[in-house]
PDB file of C-alpha atoms in Angstrom:
ATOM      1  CA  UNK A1088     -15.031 -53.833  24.401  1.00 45.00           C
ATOM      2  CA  UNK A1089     -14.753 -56.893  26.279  1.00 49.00           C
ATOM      3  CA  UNK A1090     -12.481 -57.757  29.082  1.00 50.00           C
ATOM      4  CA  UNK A1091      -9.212 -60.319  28.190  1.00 51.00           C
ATOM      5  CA  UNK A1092      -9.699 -63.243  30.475  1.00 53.00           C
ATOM      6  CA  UNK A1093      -6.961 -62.743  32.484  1.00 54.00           C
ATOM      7  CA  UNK A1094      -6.791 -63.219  36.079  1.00 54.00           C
ATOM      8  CA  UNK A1095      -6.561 -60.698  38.329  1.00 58.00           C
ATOM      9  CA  UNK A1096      -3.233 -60.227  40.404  1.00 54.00           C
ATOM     10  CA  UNK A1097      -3.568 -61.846  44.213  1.00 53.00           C
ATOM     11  CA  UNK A1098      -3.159 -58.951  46.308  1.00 55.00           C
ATOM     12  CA  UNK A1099       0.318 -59.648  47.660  1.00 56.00           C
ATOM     13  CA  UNK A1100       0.192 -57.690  51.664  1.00 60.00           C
ATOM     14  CA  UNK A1101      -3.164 -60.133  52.366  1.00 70.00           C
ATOM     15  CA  UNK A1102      -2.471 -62.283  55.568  1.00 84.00           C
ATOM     16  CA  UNK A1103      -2.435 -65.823  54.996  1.00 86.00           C
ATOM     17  CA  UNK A1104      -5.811 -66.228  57.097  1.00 88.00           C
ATOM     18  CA  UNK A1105      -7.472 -63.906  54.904  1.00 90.00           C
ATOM     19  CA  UNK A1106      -6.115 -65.652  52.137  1.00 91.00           C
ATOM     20  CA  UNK A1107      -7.394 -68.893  53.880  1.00 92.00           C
ATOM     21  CA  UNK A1108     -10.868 -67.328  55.005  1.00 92.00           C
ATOM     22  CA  UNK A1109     -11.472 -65.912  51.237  1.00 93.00           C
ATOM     23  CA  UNK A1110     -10.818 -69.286  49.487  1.00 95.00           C
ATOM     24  CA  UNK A1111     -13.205 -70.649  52.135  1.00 95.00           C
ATOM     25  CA  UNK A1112     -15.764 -68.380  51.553  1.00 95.00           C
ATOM     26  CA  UNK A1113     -15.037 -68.415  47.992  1.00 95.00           C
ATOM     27  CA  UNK A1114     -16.229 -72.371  48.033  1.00 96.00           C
ATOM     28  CA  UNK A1115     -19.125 -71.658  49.989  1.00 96.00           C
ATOM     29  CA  UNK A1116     -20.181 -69.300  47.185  1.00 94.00           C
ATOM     30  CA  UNK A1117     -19.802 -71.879  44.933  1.00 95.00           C
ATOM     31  CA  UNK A1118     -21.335 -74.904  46.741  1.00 94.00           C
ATOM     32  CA  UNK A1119     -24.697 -71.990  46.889  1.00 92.00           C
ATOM     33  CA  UNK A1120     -24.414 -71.294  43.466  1.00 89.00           C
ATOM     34  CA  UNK A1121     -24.487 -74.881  41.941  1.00 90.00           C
ATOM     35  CA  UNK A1122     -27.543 -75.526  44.571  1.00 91.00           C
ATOM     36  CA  UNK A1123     -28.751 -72.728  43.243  1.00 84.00           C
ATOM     37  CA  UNK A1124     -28.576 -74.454  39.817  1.00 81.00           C
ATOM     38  CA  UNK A1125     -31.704 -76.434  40.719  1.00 82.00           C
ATOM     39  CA  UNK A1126     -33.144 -74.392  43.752  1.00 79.00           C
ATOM     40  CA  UNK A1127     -34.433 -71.379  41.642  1.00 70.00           C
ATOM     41  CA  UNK A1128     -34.974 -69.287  45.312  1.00 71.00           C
ATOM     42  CA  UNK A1129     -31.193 -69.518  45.729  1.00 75.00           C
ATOM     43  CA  UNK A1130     -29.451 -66.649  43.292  1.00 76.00           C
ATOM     44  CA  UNK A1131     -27.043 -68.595  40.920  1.00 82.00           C
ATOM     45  CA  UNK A1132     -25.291 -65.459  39.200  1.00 79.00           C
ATOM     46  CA  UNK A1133     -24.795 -63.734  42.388  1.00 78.00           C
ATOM     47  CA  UNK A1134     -23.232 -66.655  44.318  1.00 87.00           C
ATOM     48  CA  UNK A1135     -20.575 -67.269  41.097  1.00 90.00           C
ATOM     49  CA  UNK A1136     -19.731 -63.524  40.985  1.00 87.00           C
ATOM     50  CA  UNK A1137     -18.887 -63.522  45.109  1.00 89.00           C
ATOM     51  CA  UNK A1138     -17.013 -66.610  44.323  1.00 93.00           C
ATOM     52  CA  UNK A1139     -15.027 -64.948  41.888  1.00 92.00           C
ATOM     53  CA  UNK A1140     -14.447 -61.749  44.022  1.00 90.00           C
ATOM     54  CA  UNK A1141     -12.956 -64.295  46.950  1.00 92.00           C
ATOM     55  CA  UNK A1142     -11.145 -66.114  44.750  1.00 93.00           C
ATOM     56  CA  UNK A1143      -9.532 -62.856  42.194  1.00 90.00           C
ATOM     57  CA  UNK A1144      -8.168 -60.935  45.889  1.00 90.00           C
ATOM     58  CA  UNK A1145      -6.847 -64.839  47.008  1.00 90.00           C
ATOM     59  CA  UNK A1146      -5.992 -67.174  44.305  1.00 91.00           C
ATOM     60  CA  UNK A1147      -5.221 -66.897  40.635  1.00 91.00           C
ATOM     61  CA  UNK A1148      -5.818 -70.891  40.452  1.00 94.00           C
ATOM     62  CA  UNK A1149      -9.013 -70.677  42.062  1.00 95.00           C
ATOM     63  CA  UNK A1150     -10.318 -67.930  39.999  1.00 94.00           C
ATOM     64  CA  UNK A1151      -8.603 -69.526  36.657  1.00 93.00           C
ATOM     65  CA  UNK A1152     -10.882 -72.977  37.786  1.00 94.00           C
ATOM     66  CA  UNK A1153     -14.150 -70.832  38.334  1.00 95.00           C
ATOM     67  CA  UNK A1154     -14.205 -69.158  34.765  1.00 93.00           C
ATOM     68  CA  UNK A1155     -12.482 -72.432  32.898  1.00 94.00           C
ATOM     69  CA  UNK A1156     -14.837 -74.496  34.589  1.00 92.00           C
ATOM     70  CA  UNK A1157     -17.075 -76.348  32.259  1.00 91.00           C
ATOM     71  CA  UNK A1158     -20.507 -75.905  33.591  1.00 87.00           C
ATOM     72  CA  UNK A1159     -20.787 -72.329  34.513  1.00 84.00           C
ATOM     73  CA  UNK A1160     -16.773 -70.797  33.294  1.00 88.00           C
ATOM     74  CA  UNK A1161     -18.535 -69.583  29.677  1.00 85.00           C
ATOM     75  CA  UNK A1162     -22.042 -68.100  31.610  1.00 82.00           C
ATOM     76  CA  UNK A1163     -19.605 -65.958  33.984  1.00 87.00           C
ATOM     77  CA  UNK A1164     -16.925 -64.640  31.422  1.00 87.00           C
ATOM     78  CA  UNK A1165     -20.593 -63.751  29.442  1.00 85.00           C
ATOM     79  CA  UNK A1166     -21.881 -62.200  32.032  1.00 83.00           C
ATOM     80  CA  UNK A1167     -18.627 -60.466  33.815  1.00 83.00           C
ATOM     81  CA  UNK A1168     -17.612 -59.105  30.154  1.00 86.00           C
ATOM     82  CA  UNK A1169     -20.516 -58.544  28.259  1.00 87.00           C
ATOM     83  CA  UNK A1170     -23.287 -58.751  30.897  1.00 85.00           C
ATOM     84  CA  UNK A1171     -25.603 -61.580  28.560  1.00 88.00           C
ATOM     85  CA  UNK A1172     -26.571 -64.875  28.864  1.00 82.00           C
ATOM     86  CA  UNK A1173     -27.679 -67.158  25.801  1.00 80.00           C
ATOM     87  CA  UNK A1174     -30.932 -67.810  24.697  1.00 84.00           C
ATOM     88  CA  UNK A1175     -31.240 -71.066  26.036  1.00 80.00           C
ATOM     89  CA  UNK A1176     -30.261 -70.044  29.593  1.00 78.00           C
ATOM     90  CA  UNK A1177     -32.044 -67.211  29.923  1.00 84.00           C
ATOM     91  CA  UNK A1178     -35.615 -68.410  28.794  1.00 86.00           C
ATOM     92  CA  UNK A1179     -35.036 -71.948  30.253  1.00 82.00           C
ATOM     93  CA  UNK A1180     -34.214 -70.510  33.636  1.00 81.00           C
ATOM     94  CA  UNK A1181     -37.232 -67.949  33.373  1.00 88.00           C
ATOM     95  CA  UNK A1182     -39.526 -71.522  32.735  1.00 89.00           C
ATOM     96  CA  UNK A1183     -37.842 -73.510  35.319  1.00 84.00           C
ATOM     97  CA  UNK A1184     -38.350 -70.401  38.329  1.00 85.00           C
ATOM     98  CA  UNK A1185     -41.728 -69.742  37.561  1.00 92.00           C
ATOM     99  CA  UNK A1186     -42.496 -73.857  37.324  1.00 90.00           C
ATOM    100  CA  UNK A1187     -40.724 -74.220  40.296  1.00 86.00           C
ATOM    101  CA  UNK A1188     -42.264 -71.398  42.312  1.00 90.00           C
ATOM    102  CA  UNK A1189     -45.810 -71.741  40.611  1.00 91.00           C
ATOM    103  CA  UNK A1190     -45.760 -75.844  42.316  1.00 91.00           C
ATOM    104  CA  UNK A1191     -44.373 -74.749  45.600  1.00 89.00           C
ATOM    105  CA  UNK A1192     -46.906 -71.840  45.968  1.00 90.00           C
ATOM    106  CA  UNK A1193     -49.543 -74.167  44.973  1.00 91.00           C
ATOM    107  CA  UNK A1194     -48.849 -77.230  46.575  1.00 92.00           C
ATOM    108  CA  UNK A1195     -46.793 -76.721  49.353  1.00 92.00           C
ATOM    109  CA  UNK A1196     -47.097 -73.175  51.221  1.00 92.00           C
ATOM    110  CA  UNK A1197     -49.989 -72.648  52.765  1.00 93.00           C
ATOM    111  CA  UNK A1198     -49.198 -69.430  54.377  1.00 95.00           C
ATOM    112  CA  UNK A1199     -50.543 -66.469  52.253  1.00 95.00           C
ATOM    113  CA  UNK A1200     -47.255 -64.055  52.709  1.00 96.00           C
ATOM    114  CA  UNK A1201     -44.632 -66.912  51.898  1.00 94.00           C
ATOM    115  CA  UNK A1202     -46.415 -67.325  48.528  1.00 94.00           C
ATOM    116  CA  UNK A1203     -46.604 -63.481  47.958  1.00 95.00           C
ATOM    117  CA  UNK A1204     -42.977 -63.300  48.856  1.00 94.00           C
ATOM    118  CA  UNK A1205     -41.771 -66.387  46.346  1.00 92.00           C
ATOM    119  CA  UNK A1206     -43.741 -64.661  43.389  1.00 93.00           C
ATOM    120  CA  UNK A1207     -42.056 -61.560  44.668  1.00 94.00           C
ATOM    121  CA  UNK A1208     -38.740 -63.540  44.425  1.00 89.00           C
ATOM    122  CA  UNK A1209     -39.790 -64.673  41.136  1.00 90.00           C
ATOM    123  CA  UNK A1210     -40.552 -61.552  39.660  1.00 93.00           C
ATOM    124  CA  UNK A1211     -37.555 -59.589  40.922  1.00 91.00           C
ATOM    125  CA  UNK A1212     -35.518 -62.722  39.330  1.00 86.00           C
ATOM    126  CA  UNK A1213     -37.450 -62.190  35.945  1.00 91.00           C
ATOM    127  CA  UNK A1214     -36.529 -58.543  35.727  1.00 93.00           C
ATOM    128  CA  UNK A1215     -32.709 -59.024  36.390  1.00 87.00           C
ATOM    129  CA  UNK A1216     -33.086 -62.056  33.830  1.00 87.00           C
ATOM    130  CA  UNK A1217     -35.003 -59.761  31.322  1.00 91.00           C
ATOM    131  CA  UNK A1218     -32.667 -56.684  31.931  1.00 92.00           C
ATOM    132  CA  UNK A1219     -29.865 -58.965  30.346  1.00 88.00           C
ATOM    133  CA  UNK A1220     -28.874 -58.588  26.729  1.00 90.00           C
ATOM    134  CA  UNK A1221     -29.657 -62.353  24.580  1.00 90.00           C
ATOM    135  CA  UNK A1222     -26.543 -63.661  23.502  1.00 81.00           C
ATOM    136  CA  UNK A1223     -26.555 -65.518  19.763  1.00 74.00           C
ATOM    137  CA  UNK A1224     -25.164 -68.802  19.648  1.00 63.00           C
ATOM    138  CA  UNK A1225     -21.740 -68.868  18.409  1.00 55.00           C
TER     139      UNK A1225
END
């Protein structure tokens, strides 16, 4: 059953610096995750889903913004409710990682372990990808 998209309360006895400290690290998370957009070593997903953990214990707005948000509001509520991603994203961003990590290994690195550990960043990226249920376009 999935979750209603309602925000989650703001925990009422936090301080207003760790209010202030969890927006900012909130919006950290977020500036990471949209690099991490087009930087396939940088986790997307994982950045969002912090953001939205700052954001739900801090500020209702915030968190309201992150999953309305036009460019990554309907991937989250996907993945927070029903842990999928469609087709598109899922196969496109499998492409554009090993693309990405194929040219830098081959063009760029030169030292033996850094490639070993960017296909090893590429494969552990695949599984989680894989491990995801396909969502049908609406």
């Amino acid at each position: 059953m999935a979750r209603r998209d309602v925000s989650p309360p703001v925990e009422p006895i936090l301080s207003r610096a760790k209010r202030l400290g969890l927006l900012v690290l909130g919006t950290l998370f977020v500036a990471l995750g949209v690099i991490g957009i087009v930087l396939p070593v940088l986790p997307t997903t994982c950045f969002l889903l912090g953001a939205a953990a700052c954001y739900g214990r801090s500020s209702e707005r915030f968190y309201g913004w992150l999953f309305s948000n036009r460019l990554f509001g309907e991937y989250l509520k996907a993945y927070r409710d029903e842990r999928t991603l469609p087709r598109r994203i899922k196969y496109g961003s499998m492409a554009f990682l090993w693309l990405s990590i194929g040219i830098s290994a081959a063009l760029f690195v030169t030292v033996t372990w850094v490639r070993l550990l960017l296909v090893g960043i590429a494969i552990a990226v695949s599984m989680h990808l894989a491990s995801l249920r396909t969502r049908r376009a609406a």
